[in-house]
Amino acid sequence: MMNETLTTALAPLVDRSWDSFGMPVLELQVAQLMPVVQRLRTEFGFTLFLDVTTVDYPARQPRFDVVYHFMSAQHRSRVRLKLQVSEEAPVVPTLTGIFGSARYMEREVHDMYGIRFDGNADLRPILLYEGFVGHPLRKDYPMEQEQPIVPYRK
Amino acid sequence: MMEYLTTRKDDLVGWVRKFSLFPYPFVTACCGMEFMSVSSTLYDTDRFGAALPRFTPRQSDLLMVVGTVSHKQAQVIKKIYDQMCEPKWVMAFGACATSGGFYRNYAVLQGVDKVIPVDIYVPGCPPRPETVIDAILMLQEKIANDHHPILPYEQQTPPRV
Amino acid sequence: MSGVEFKPPVSSWLEEAADPNHVVVNIGPSHPATHGTIQIIAEIDGESVKRADIHCGYLHRGFEKEAEHHTYHNVIPYTDRLNYCSALNNNFAYADAVEQLLGIELTPRCIVLRTLLSEYNRIADHVTCVAASVMEMGGMTAFLYLMTVRDYIFEHLNHLTGARLTYSYVRIGGLARDLPDGWLERLEEVLVFTEEYVARIHGMLDRNRIFIGRTRNVAKMTPEHALNWGYTGPILRSTGLAMDLRKDSPYLAYPELDFEVPVGIKGDNYDRYYVRMCEIDESISMVRQCVQMLKPGPVSVKDPRVMLPEKQLVYNQIESLIHHFKLVMDGIQVPAGEIYVSHEAPNGELGFYLISDGSGRPYKLHVRSPSFSHMGGMHTLLEGYQVSDIVPTFGSMNMIGGECDR
């Protein structure tokens, strides 16, 4: 019920939408992210920013999918947004101005995939450390490639 | 005569030291939950003179590395080890501290002995409290049989690196 | 002193205080008051915290990278070590995600057993959280009482699963084994014991002046604030918003259970403690209801896509042998698709975002861990309060390193 209202109301802003195991998925352009999130928040009560992550498809152009999950505290329903981002310009606008919880999540995605969040001034490493080269969750980062800080004992 | 004295002195000092272990629990991960069990009611390491956790490295002589050590944390643990005074012992508590456990990836240090010397390894993921108590007893035995150079003319052990 | 010069792995924007009268102090990552490896850099003015910068990631173990390189069954032990206080809840949430992708219907006994064990493990998690935060405030007696309860629960689960802490008890499509003899009788004994000890804790803490002084009106927040910073679970409920996935989007056997969602009033440390204590009571009642609902039957589905064939057949039939070999070596073949499944873990919403490309290994497995978002907003709860309030606030947030840093 809620899902159909949502997808029809937002249809002009999104490229594609479908249903995934009862959760509406909206695929949209990077430029549409802010207006869609604003409308989700004000009109549909999606006040809880659950999660942002990235999926890496090395063979595909554009390479990355940035995936957002939101939850509506009012209707107790969820929505997923997907953006496609290329490897050459991995930039999406930040949501820290709207949701405080985006702060840490975006730092993590920046750490793990190298996606830059335009407008987020605090993109220090969070799970990794300064001096770590590369982005470990990209598919081309070898799993066992370590970058120790402390020299090993003989 | 002097040699005789030295051996008896080692026995005495070892006996004294083995019952006054002050552990410093460096709790990072899952094994910390078992460490809580070990040190509280049902298993109670107080019985072995190794109960009172000292939460400062300067007052403790047993460093328990409880849980996974990541590369990010390795320098912290190295620092803590350097801050402890001699004599000091290190226990690698659990599979992750011993060898990295089943984590073999970019983030996890493959055993804390890559950074600091370890005296006793406790297997298990996480180890049962009985295993830990057994490890403490074995460490006490090791301390009792060790050479303890404290007299002025004795060769001081070089710092282990 | 030999050794490397210490340089913080991540620099802080609080290296120097803005005001010359302020001091920057560093708490952690190994500190007696932080049961978990977290670093809090605080700028203090006298006794009050002006700004705080929280660093986590000291226990980053590469869960997501490991998951991409293991078969679906092999990931189960890794999920144990996310929130190691309540490993079963993690197990069940992960298995639920895979099962929904596969389209598996669980057996009725399995559904009830999973619900029972989730609630049972929730008791252990809340007990640990209350015990640790009270111990850090100096309440050693309460700690020792609650540790006794927890050890009884652990030993009891050990009887069922074979491990005290990291159970790996779930299988895709069911459970590892059925209940052993006498397990339910002992369960009732443990529950009675838990009730008695929880009542003692209520007696010791609820009206304890020192405890109230350190928790009441400390780190208060409104529901809007909590939602903005992504808080879920008992922390969100302590602000008065009754949001619980077990009620809102029921999974497993929760629709059939009769339970209430305890909420707080102010969202301060005391409310967070009290909501957890009330949830222990609710969980005990739910475990008892589950025992009543438990009917005999198989605990696992008979689906050849996910279940190993019987051992007897593996030794005697070539088809079963090949089937066994394929399942062990290649893993379960999960149809391509993506799914987000969330369960109400003791700390809040635990979500698994799973993408399958049709092979035997997850293409991507992302965890939405409650602790991580709780840490993301914790500085707002520290700022404006005193340095000594850091300890009860941090304790009541129940940060679990494995889950926060993954």
XYZ file of C-alpha atoms in Angstrom:
721
model
C 0.000 0.000 0.000
C 2.580 2.450 1.265
C 5.066 1.101 -1.250
C 2.883 1.846 -4.261
C 2.114 5.382 -3.125
C 5.796 5.935 -2.687
C 6.887 4.611 -6.056
C 4.151 6.479 -7.942
C 4.817 9.731 -6.127
C 8.528 9.567 -6.802
C 8.279 8.128 -10.326
C 9.316 11.367 -12.100
C 12.547 11.522 -10.099
C 13.739 7.938 -10.450
C 14.919 5.912 -13.417
C 13.574 2.567 -12.408
C 11.776 1.084 -9.431
C 10.920 -2.444 -8.451
C 10.065 -4.493 -5.445
C 12.660 -6.644 -3.727
C 11.246 -9.014 -1.101
C 8.662 -6.479 -0.025
C 11.012 -3.501 -0.035
C 10.696 -0.834 -2.746
C 13.931 -0.197 -4.611
C 14.445 3.076 -6.449
C 17.261 3.471 -8.915
C 18.152 7.051 -9.615
C 20.756 9.443 -10.935
C 23.266 10.996 -8.570
C 21.770 14.426 -9.190
C 18.378 13.255 -8.005
C 19.594 11.925 -4.664
C 19.079 15.052 -2.609
C 15.560 15.871 -3.852
C 14.450 12.258 -3.421
C 15.846 11.989 0.092
C 14.290 15.322 1.050
C 10.898 14.196 -0.181
C 11.236 10.797 1.476
C 11.953 12.519 4.732
C 9.328 15.230 4.672
C 6.450 13.505 2.870
C 6.852 9.894 3.894
C 8.522 10.199 7.258
C 11.734 8.361 6.459
C 13.567 9.822 9.409
C 15.893 6.925 10.190
C 18.939 6.612 7.973
C 19.861 2.976 8.316
C 22.771 2.324 6.143
C 24.883 3.204 3.159
C 27.165 0.798 1.412
C 28.652 0.172 -1.980
C 28.745 -2.789 -4.303
C 31.672 -3.210 -6.630
C 31.183 -4.656 -10.138
C 34.668 -4.450 -11.680
C 33.562 -5.511 -15.150
C 30.702 -3.083 -15.399
C 30.589 0.544 -16.484
C 29.926 2.488 -14.246
C 31.672 0.372 -11.710
C 30.009 1.059 -8.356
C 26.512 0.903 -6.946
C 25.975 3.069 -3.895
C 23.100 1.625 -1.885
C 21.119 3.467 0.770
C 18.563 2.069 3.177
C 16.060 4.250 4.982
C 13.381 3.466 7.468
C 10.213 5.363 8.170
C 9.530 5.594 11.873
C 5.998 6.717 11.041
C 4.977 3.889 8.730
C 7.522 1.324 9.897
C 8.558 0.582 6.347
C 11.854 0.642 4.507
C 13.145 1.799 1.170
C 16.332 1.193 -0.765
C 17.957 3.708 -3.103
C 20.589 2.767 -5.650
C 22.944 5.080 -7.488
C 25.469 4.173 -10.130
C 28.860 5.788 -9.767
C 31.819 5.486 -12.097
C 35.341 4.636 -11.052
C 36.766 7.835 -12.572
C 34.514 10.178 -10.602
C 33.308 8.319 -7.540
C 31.496 11.265 -5.997
C 28.037 11.431 -4.470
C 26.539 14.238 -2.394
C 26.709 13.818 1.349
C 23.648 13.289 3.505
C 25.274 14.503 6.707
C 23.267 17.720 6.503
C 20.029 15.760 6.785
C 20.948 12.745 8.899
C 23.570 12.759 11.629
C 24.083 9.030 11.344
C 25.362 9.436 7.791
C 28.577 10.827 9.239
C 30.151 7.530 10.280
C 28.624 5.448 7.533
C 30.007 7.674 4.803
C 33.426 7.594 6.381
C 33.296 3.828 6.318
C 32.290 3.699 2.646
C 35.049 6.147 1.806
C 37.488 3.899 3.655
C 36.393 0.684 2.079
C 35.572 1.700 -1.502
C 37.040 5.131 -2.039
C 33.702 6.782 -2.763
C 33.960 10.476 -1.994
C 31.042 12.236 -0.389
C 30.858 15.761 -1.631
C 30.311 18.128 1.270
C 31.405 15.782 4.037
C 34.435 17.526 5.466
C 35.367 14.673 7.788
C 36.442 11.751 5.634
C 39.268 10.535 7.861
C 39.780 6.768 7.990
C 37.495 5.127 10.499
C 37.937 1.376 10.378
C 41.373 1.578 8.791
C 44.299 3.818 9.615
C 46.179 6.629 8.013
C 48.739 5.380 5.555
C 46.661 2.461 4.348
C 46.964 2.334 0.579
C 43.998 1.155 -1.448
C 40.444 0.259 -0.616
C 40.169 -3.239 0.830
C 36.596 -4.068 -0.101
C 37.104 -3.394 -3.778
C 37.149 -6.691 -5.597
C 40.668 -6.114 -6.941
C 42.234 -5.717 -3.481
C 43.834 -9.059 -2.559
C 42.389 -10.382 0.664
C 45.705 -11.214 2.274
C 47.630 -8.082 1.416
C 48.595 -6.679 4.790
C 49.943 -3.235 5.551
C 51.376 -3.467 9.062
C 52.251 -0.328 10.993
C 54.596 -1.963 13.487
C 57.655 -3.754 12.129
C 57.563 -7.466 12.909
C 59.982 -9.116 15.341
C 62.767 -11.180 13.887
C 78.910 -21.931 47.783
C 77.862 -18.999 45.626
C 76.279 -21.311 43.047
C 74.390 -23.118 45.759
C 73.059 -19.817 47.050
C 72.072 -18.729 43.575
C 69.980 -21.832 42.899
C 68.207 -21.607 46.237
C 67.596 -17.902 45.634
C 66.003 -18.693 42.262
C 63.644 -21.119 43.972
C 62.694 -18.562 46.554
C 62.192 -15.705 44.124
C 60.295 -17.949 41.721
C 58.022 -19.128 44.492
C 57.330 -15.556 45.526
C 56.756 -14.324 42.030
C 54.504 -17.100 40.876
C 51.863 -16.327 43.484
C 51.802 -12.613 42.909
C 50.854 -12.296 39.278
C 49.128 -9.055 38.536
C 47.464 -9.433 35.162
C 46.771 -6.584 32.818
C 43.872 -7.699 30.627
C 44.202 -6.144 27.208
C 40.656 -7.024 26.209
C 39.795 -6.472 22.588
C 37.227 -8.971 21.423
C 35.084 -12.019 22.037
C 37.565 -13.646 24.416
C 36.919 -10.749 26.774
C 33.554 -12.279 27.561
C 35.313 -15.437 28.680
C 37.838 -13.394 30.579
C 34.949 -11.887 32.539
C 33.791 -15.400 33.378
C 37.283 -16.499 34.360
C 37.743 -13.667 36.787
C 34.275 -13.716 38.334
C 32.248 -15.999 40.550
C 32.184 -19.477 39.081
C 35.817 -19.796 38.023
C 37.464 -17.219 40.246
C 41.147 -16.888 39.441
C 41.634 -15.335 42.871
C 42.380 -18.843 44.056
C 45.648 -18.838 42.125
C 46.957 -15.514 43.249
C 46.288 -14.076 39.839
C 43.083 -12.248 40.341
C 43.469 -8.585 40.781
C 43.479 -7.065 37.319
C 45.685 -4.019 37.273
C 44.439 -1.600 34.701
C 47.746 0.065 34.262
C 50.685 -1.610 32.594
C 53.121 -0.059 35.037
C 51.785 -2.050 37.967
C 51.272 -5.361 36.285
C 53.544 -8.182 35.286
C 51.320 -10.430 33.204
C 49.995 -9.013 29.961
C 46.968 -10.979 28.817
C 46.252 -10.279 25.181
C 42.598 -11.227 25.087
C 41.190 -11.339 21.591
C 41.990 -10.375 18.037
C 44.741 -7.846 17.484
C 44.410 -5.873 14.296
C 47.196 -3.983 12.597
C 45.653 -0.781 13.842
C 45.937 -2.039 17.379
C 49.391 -3.571 17.111
C 51.192 -0.362 17.970
C 48.984 0.123 21.003
C 49.897 -3.277 22.338
C 53.564 -2.730 21.576
C 53.417 0.503 23.540
C 51.747 -1.188 26.483
C 54.319 -3.970 26.487
C 57.132 -1.441 26.483
C 55.574 0.347 29.436
C 55.556 -2.735 31.629
C 58.442 -3.225 34.026
C 60.603 -6.330 34.165
C 59.903 -9.094 35.012
C 56.969 -9.457 32.665
C 55.155 -12.277 30.994
C 52.697 -12.358 28.132
C 49.770 -14.679 27.611
C 48.153 -14.964 24.174
C 44.557 -15.684 25.085
C 42.593 -17.423 22.359
C 43.202 -18.439 18.785
C 43.227 -14.926 17.360
C 45.933 -13.632 19.689
C 47.904 -16.820 19.116
C 47.846 -16.985 15.333
C 45.190 -14.700 13.941
C 42.614 -17.445 14.270
C 40.361 -17.920 11.291
C 40.874 -14.329 10.212
C 43.376 -14.238 7.405
C 42.958 -10.892 5.741
C 44.257 -7.383 5.353
C 43.196 -6.216 8.798
C 44.280 -8.839 11.312
C 47.734 -9.348 12.771
C 48.654 -13.015 12.386
C 49.431 -13.644 16.025
C 50.562 -11.198 18.641
C 54.004 -12.858 18.760
C 54.803 -11.007 15.543
C 55.039 -7.867 17.660
C 55.828 -8.887 21.241
C 57.317 -12.071 22.731
C 54.760 -14.479 24.162
C 55.286 -16.897 27.046
C 52.158 -18.962 26.923
C 49.533 -19.597 24.277
C 45.968 -20.532 25.171
C 44.069 -22.336 22.417
C 40.347 -22.108 21.841
C 37.942 -19.744 20.179
C 37.272 -18.602 22.815
C 39.075 -20.804 25.370
C 36.999 -22.354 28.088
C 37.706 -20.943 31.561
C 39.292 -24.234 32.601
C 41.823 -23.843 29.799
C 42.734 -20.406 31.044
C 43.162 -21.623 34.605
C 45.370 -24.416 33.329
C 47.404 -21.865 31.410
C 47.854 -19.747 34.527
C 49.050 -22.802 36.447
C 51.506 -23.678 33.689
C 52.786 -20.139 33.641
C 53.274 -20.278 37.398
C 55.264 -23.460 36.960
C 57.363 -21.787 34.314
C 58.028 -18.835 36.605
C 58.930 -21.120 39.498
C 61.532 -22.955 37.426
C 62.931 -19.852 35.799
C 66.200 -18.113 36.485
C 65.641 -14.840 38.327
C 68.725 -12.638 38.155
C 68.191 -10.060 40.868
C 71.550 -9.999 42.660
C 73.985 -7.252 41.680
C 76.712 -9.563 40.335
C 74.311 -11.616 38.221
C 74.042 -11.102 34.497
C 70.910 -9.114 33.893
C 68.831 -10.549 31.116
C 68.964 -8.310 28.101
C 65.601 -6.780 27.237
C 63.703 -9.022 24.906
C 62.765 -7.404 21.649
C 62.826 1.634 26.144
C 62.996 0.078 22.789
C 60.045 0.357 20.543
C 58.455 2.423 17.874
C 57.373 5.934 18.447
C 53.663 6.047 19.019
C 51.627 7.915 16.490
C 47.844 7.727 16.615
C 46.545 5.689 13.691
C 43.934 8.317 12.897
C 44.551 11.962 13.614
C 41.981 13.901 15.528
C 40.667 17.373 14.919
C 41.019 17.828 18.666
C 44.809 17.685 18.783
C 44.865 21.101 20.326
C 42.252 22.741 22.464
C 40.528 25.775 21.033
C 40.585 27.595 24.350
C 43.883 27.795 26.284
C 42.035 26.911 29.468
C 40.775 23.662 28.032
C 42.668 20.393 28.147
C 42.557 17.551 25.666
C 42.476 14.118 27.280
C 42.674 10.786 25.584
C 40.658 7.831 26.866
C 41.402 4.498 25.322
C 41.790 2.446 23.227
C 42.764 0.326 26.200
C 41.224 1.817 29.260
C 39.644 0.196 32.308
C 36.422 2.119 31.814
C 35.934 1.207 28.188
C 35.023 -2.440 27.908
C 35.884 -2.581 24.280
C 38.507 -0.955 22.191
C 37.377 2.530 21.529
C 39.206 5.779 21.783
C 37.527 8.891 23.086
C 39.415 12.144 22.686
C 37.739 14.782 24.778
C 38.352 18.458 25.202
C 37.536 19.286 28.786
C 37.010 22.495 30.642
C 37.535 21.716 34.291
C 35.313 18.685 34.731
C 32.926 19.138 31.852
C 33.393 17.754 28.375
C 33.218 20.436 25.719
C 33.825 18.414 22.592
C 34.492 14.787 21.997
C 35.891 12.834 19.087
C 35.267 9.111 19.043
C 37.515 6.753 17.147
C 36.514 3.200 16.493
C 37.883 0.583 14.164
C 40.456 -0.951 16.488
C 38.763 -4.310 16.091
C 38.202 -4.205 12.346
C 38.577 -7.813 11.290
C 37.446 -7.662 7.696
C 34.174 -9.532 8.120
C 32.824 -8.450 4.756
C 35.975 -9.396 2.889
C 36.083 -12.784 4.603
C 32.418 -13.374 3.782
C 33.059 -12.813 0.078
C 35.657 -15.579 0.131
C 33.705 -18.236 2.018
C 30.739 -20.412 1.220
C 27.395 -19.574 2.761
C 27.798 -22.135 5.512
C 31.331 -21.064 6.294
C 30.166 -17.525 6.962
C 28.097 -18.659 9.973
C 31.070 -18.737 12.415
C 32.041 -15.244 11.310
C 28.565 -13.960 12.117
C 28.961 -15.392 15.631
C 31.803 -13.035 16.272
C 29.952 -9.894 15.280
C 28.034 -9.479 18.491
C 29.643 -12.106 20.661
C 27.283 -11.486 23.576
C 24.345 -12.746 21.547
C 25.778 -14.884 18.804
C 22.548 -16.746 18.153
C 20.677 -13.605 17.144
C 23.355 -12.892 14.552
C 23.241 -16.473 13.312
C 19.503 -16.396 12.842
C 19.447 -13.031 11.097
C 22.082 -14.160 8.609
C 20.398 -17.512 8.015
C 17.093 -15.738 7.511
C 18.597 -13.617 4.735
C 19.979 -16.647 2.900
C 16.789 -18.648 3.391
C 14.614 -15.881 2.006
C 16.781 -15.711 -1.102
C 16.511 -19.474 -1.476
C 12.795 -19.405 -0.719
C 12.964 -21.957 2.073
C 10.067 -22.446 4.467
C 11.306 -23.453 7.904
C 9.710 -26.227 9.913
C 7.382 -25.120 12.754
C 9.648 -26.566 15.433
C 12.641 -24.724 14.006
C 10.757 -21.419 14.006
C 9.766 -21.776 17.659
C 13.225 -22.970 18.677
C 14.905 -20.061 16.931
C 12.571 -17.637 18.674
C 13.222 -19.281 22.009
C 16.973 -19.174 21.560
C 16.956 -15.563 20.330
C 15.168 -14.482 23.461
C 17.323 -16.647 25.670
C 20.442 -15.128 24.192
C 18.945 -11.673 24.545
C 18.788 -12.261 28.292
C 22.498 -13.076 28.305
C 23.302 -9.960 26.286
C 21.334 -7.578 28.487
C 22.757 -9.202 31.599
C 26.284 -8.663 30.285
C 25.578 -5.064 29.382
C 24.095 -4.196 32.774
C 26.851 -6.087 34.569
C 29.666 -4.383 32.718
C 28.275 -0.887 33.012
C 27.523 -1.322 36.716
C 30.976 -2.735 37.357
C 32.549 0.294 35.736
C 30.577 2.440 38.153
C 31.943 0.405 41.043
C 29.045 -1.961 41.682
C 31.058 -5.138 42.009
C 28.328 -7.121 43.767
C 25.828 -6.590 40.997
C 28.503 -7.577 38.501
C 29.253 -10.824 40.273
C 25.568 -11.701 40.646
C 24.899 -11.099 36.976
C 28.006 -12.961 35.889
C 26.712 -15.980 37.780
C 23.444 -15.776 35.852
C 25.291 -15.408 32.596
C 27.576 -18.332 33.288
C 24.593 -20.564 33.975
C 23.058 -19.509 30.666
C 26.354 -20.103 28.869
C 26.814 -23.545 30.335
C 23.236 -24.369 29.477
C 23.674 -23.254 25.876
C 26.924 -25.168 25.812
C 24.936 -28.315 26.532
C 22.842 -27.607 23.439
C 25.324 -26.150 20.977
C 28.713 -27.336 22.126
C 30.214 -23.911 22.747
C 29.896 -21.424 25.548
C 30.002 -18.249 23.545
C 30.309 -18.669 19.804
C 27.663 -21.200 18.992
C 27.472 -21.536 15.170
C 24.297 -23.434 15.894
C 22.242 -22.426 12.892
C 22.259 -24.190 9.546
C 20.747 -22.810 6.394
C 17.291 -24.359 6.491
C 17.249 -25.388 10.116
C 19.404 -25.979 13.138
C 22.449 -28.117 13.798
C 20.660 -30.557 16.119
C 17.572 -30.981 18.223
C 17.371 -30.306 21.946
C 19.206 -32.812 24.119
C 17.375 -34.677 26.888
C 16.608 -32.666 29.956
C 17.402 -29.348 28.319
C 13.941 -27.840 28.856
C 13.846 -28.861 32.518
C 17.162 -27.160 33.119
C 15.914 -24.151 31.148
C 13.141 -23.595 33.671
C 15.651 -23.834 36.523
C 17.890 -21.246 34.899
C 14.946 -18.938 34.282
C 13.827 -19.139 37.896
C 17.387 -18.449 38.984
C 17.613 -15.510 36.591
C 14.382 -14.033 37.900
C 15.622 -14.273 41.459
C 18.913 -12.593 40.673
C 17.352 -9.929 38.462
C 15.056 -9.096 41.380
C 18.131 -8.705 43.583
C 19.675 -6.338 41.046
C 16.463 -4.306 41.031
C 16.660 -4.130 44.798
C 20.284 -3.088 44.725
C 20.240 -0.501 41.979
C 16.802 0.931 41.289
C 16.736 3.250 44.270
C 20.439 3.350 44.948
C 21.341 6.959 45.464
C 24.787 6.730 43.942
C 23.511 4.844 40.939
C 20.704 7.330 40.358
C 23.080 10.219 40.818
C 25.336 8.917 38.099
C 22.655 7.870 35.649
C 19.501 9.935 36.106
C 19.364 12.929 33.731
C 22.764 12.070 32.318
C 23.031 11.856 28.525
C 19.381 12.626 27.900
C 17.908 12.689 24.436
C 14.651 13.101 22.562
C 13.229 10.585 20.069
C 14.026 12.975 17.209
C 17.617 13.182 18.302
C 17.806 9.408 18.556
C 16.375 8.891 15.078
C 18.644 11.525 13.587
C 21.705 9.690 14.874
C 20.442 6.298 13.793
C 19.788 4.809 17.206
C 17.674 1.691 17.336
C 16.836 -0.956 19.894
C 16.722 -0.322 23.641
C 18.427 3.049 23.249
C 15.704 4.344 20.944
C 12.991 2.804 23.105
C 14.396 4.472 26.199
C 13.398 7.808 24.679
C 9.758 6.751 24.617
C 9.367 5.647 21.021
C 8.041 2.080 20.973
C 9.831 0.905 17.862
C 10.566 -2.773 17.902
C 10.997 -4.940 14.822
C 9.482 -7.865 16.668
C 6.196 -5.925 16.723
C 6.487 -3.815 13.581
C 7.619 -6.363 11.042
C 7.329 -9.655 12.902
C 9.556 -12.514 11.896
C 9.966 -16.077 13.237
C 7.264 -16.851 15.822
C 6.916 -13.332 17.217
C 3.399 -12.731 15.819
C 2.102 -15.510 18.055
C 3.826 -14.340 21.211
C 2.283 -12.091 23.785
C 4.759 -9.458 24.885
C 5.097 -5.782 25.519
C 7.656 -3.274 24.372
C 9.054 -1.463 27.399
C 9.813 2.202 26.794
C 11.523 4.880 28.839
C 10.641 8.508 29.382
C 13.716 10.669 29.107
C 16.249 8.618 27.207
C 18.889 8.988 29.890
C 21.260 6.387 31.259
C 18.826 5.270 33.911
C 16.108 4.673 31.331
C 18.461 2.677 29.168
C 19.331 0.516 32.173
C 15.679 0.124 33.115
C 14.495 -0.693 29.590
C 17.089 -3.443 29.420
C 16.005 -4.847 32.762
C 12.355 -4.821 31.648
C 13.319 -6.534 28.421
C 14.924 -9.309 30.428
C 11.553 -9.876 32.109
C 9.762 -9.852 28.750
C 12.296 -12.259 27.299
C 11.847 -14.670 30.195
C 8.120 -14.624 29.604
C 8.623 -15.149 25.870
C 10.960 -18.089 26.443
C 8.286 -19.699 28.623
C 5.638 -19.139 25.944
C 7.920 -20.706 23.365
C 8.407 -23.762 25.547
C 4.619 -24.144 25.620
C 4.403 -23.773 21.836
C 7.122 -26.309 21.152
C 5.748 -29.344 19.275
C 7.728 -32.403 18.288
C 8.868 -32.549 14.687
C 11.951 -32.134 12.516
C 14.183 -29.122 13.126
C 15.522 -28.905 9.589
C 13.887 -28.889 6.174
C 14.418 -31.847 3.883
C 15.638 -29.710 1.016
C 18.483 -31.325 -0.943
C 19.711 -27.886 -2.042
C 20.860 -27.005 1.458
C 20.906 -30.119 3.625
C 23.631 -32.714 3.653
C 22.366 -36.230 2.898
C 22.265 -38.793 5.669
C 25.631 -40.227 6.549
C 24.456 -43.782 5.926
C 23.505 -42.910 2.351
C 26.771 -41.079 1.728
C 28.652 -44.299 2.444
C 26.412 -46.458 0.276
C 25.141 -44.412 -2.663
C 27.237 -42.660 -5.265
C 24.581 -39.939 -5.808
C 24.533 -39.053 -2.150
C 28.313 -39.075 -2.024
C 28.542 -36.637 -4.941
C 25.788 -34.523 -3.458
C 27.639 -34.385 -0.147
C 30.879 -33.511 -1.911
C 29.291 -30.751 -3.973
C 27.589 -29.195 -0.968
C 30.780 -29.194 1.056
C 33.136 -28.041 -1.686
C 30.997 -25.640 -3.726
C 28.569 -24.645 -1.035
C 24.906 -23.906 -1.305
C 23.961 -22.446 -4.673
C 21.872 -19.413 -3.830
C 19.883 -17.867 -6.707
C 21.022 -14.431 -7.816
C 19.333 -11.528 -6.126
C 19.651 -9.030 -3.375
C 17.942 -8.819 -0.030
C 18.020 -6.777 3.133
C 16.877 -8.652 6.225
C 16.810 -7.073 9.631
C 16.201 -8.632 13.003
C 15.818 -7.040 16.384
C 19.167 -7.883 17.944
C 19.642 -6.994 21.622
C 21.413 -3.802 20.592
C 19.043 -2.683 17.888
C 18.380 -3.266 14.248
C 20.812 -5.806 12.880
C 20.529 -5.876 9.119
C 22.193 -8.131 6.589
C 22.341 -6.815 3.050
C 23.168 -9.826 0.936
C 23.831 -9.918 -2.782
C 24.155 -13.250 -4.494
C 25.397 -13.748 -8.025
C 24.193 -17.329 -8.172
C 27.444 -18.922 -7.045
C 28.317 -20.654 -3.804
C 29.741 -17.561 -2.154
C 28.098 -14.265 -1.272
C 28.944 -11.558 -3.803
C 28.528 -8.969 -1.098
C 27.456 -9.263 2.498
C 27.086 -6.014 4.327
C 26.139 -5.742 7.956
C 24.107 -2.879 9.279
C 25.391 -3.070 12.813
C 23.597 -1.172 15.563
C 26.728 -0.431 17.595
C 28.376 1.388 14.725
C 25.602 3.936 14.421
C 25.388 4.210 18.196
C 29.038 5.181 18.285
C 28.500 7.640 15.440
C 26.327 9.792 17.635
C 27.765 9.172 21.039
C 29.725 12.417 21.119
C 26.419 14.290 21.323
C 25.659 12.442 24.552
C 29.053 13.163 26.089
C 29.300 16.853 25.313
C 28.038 19.052 28.083
C 28.328 16.408 30.779
C 31.175 15.612 33.115
C 34.209 13.473 32.499
C 32.993 10.883 34.980
C 29.712 10.639 33.049
C 31.583 9.198 30.100
C 31.799 5.883 31.921
C 28.077 5.243 32.607
C 27.083 6.692 29.238
C 29.469 4.486 27.368
C 28.395 1.495 29.461
C 24.722 2.051 28.784
C 25.314 2.289 25.024
C 26.610 -1.287 25.130
C 29.219 -0.954 22.442
C 30.335 -4.356 21.204
C 33.629 -4.106 19.384
C 33.096 -7.005 17.023
C 29.818 -5.625 15.839
C 30.866 -2.005 15.709
C 34.054 -2.507 13.753
C 33.208 -5.804 12.041
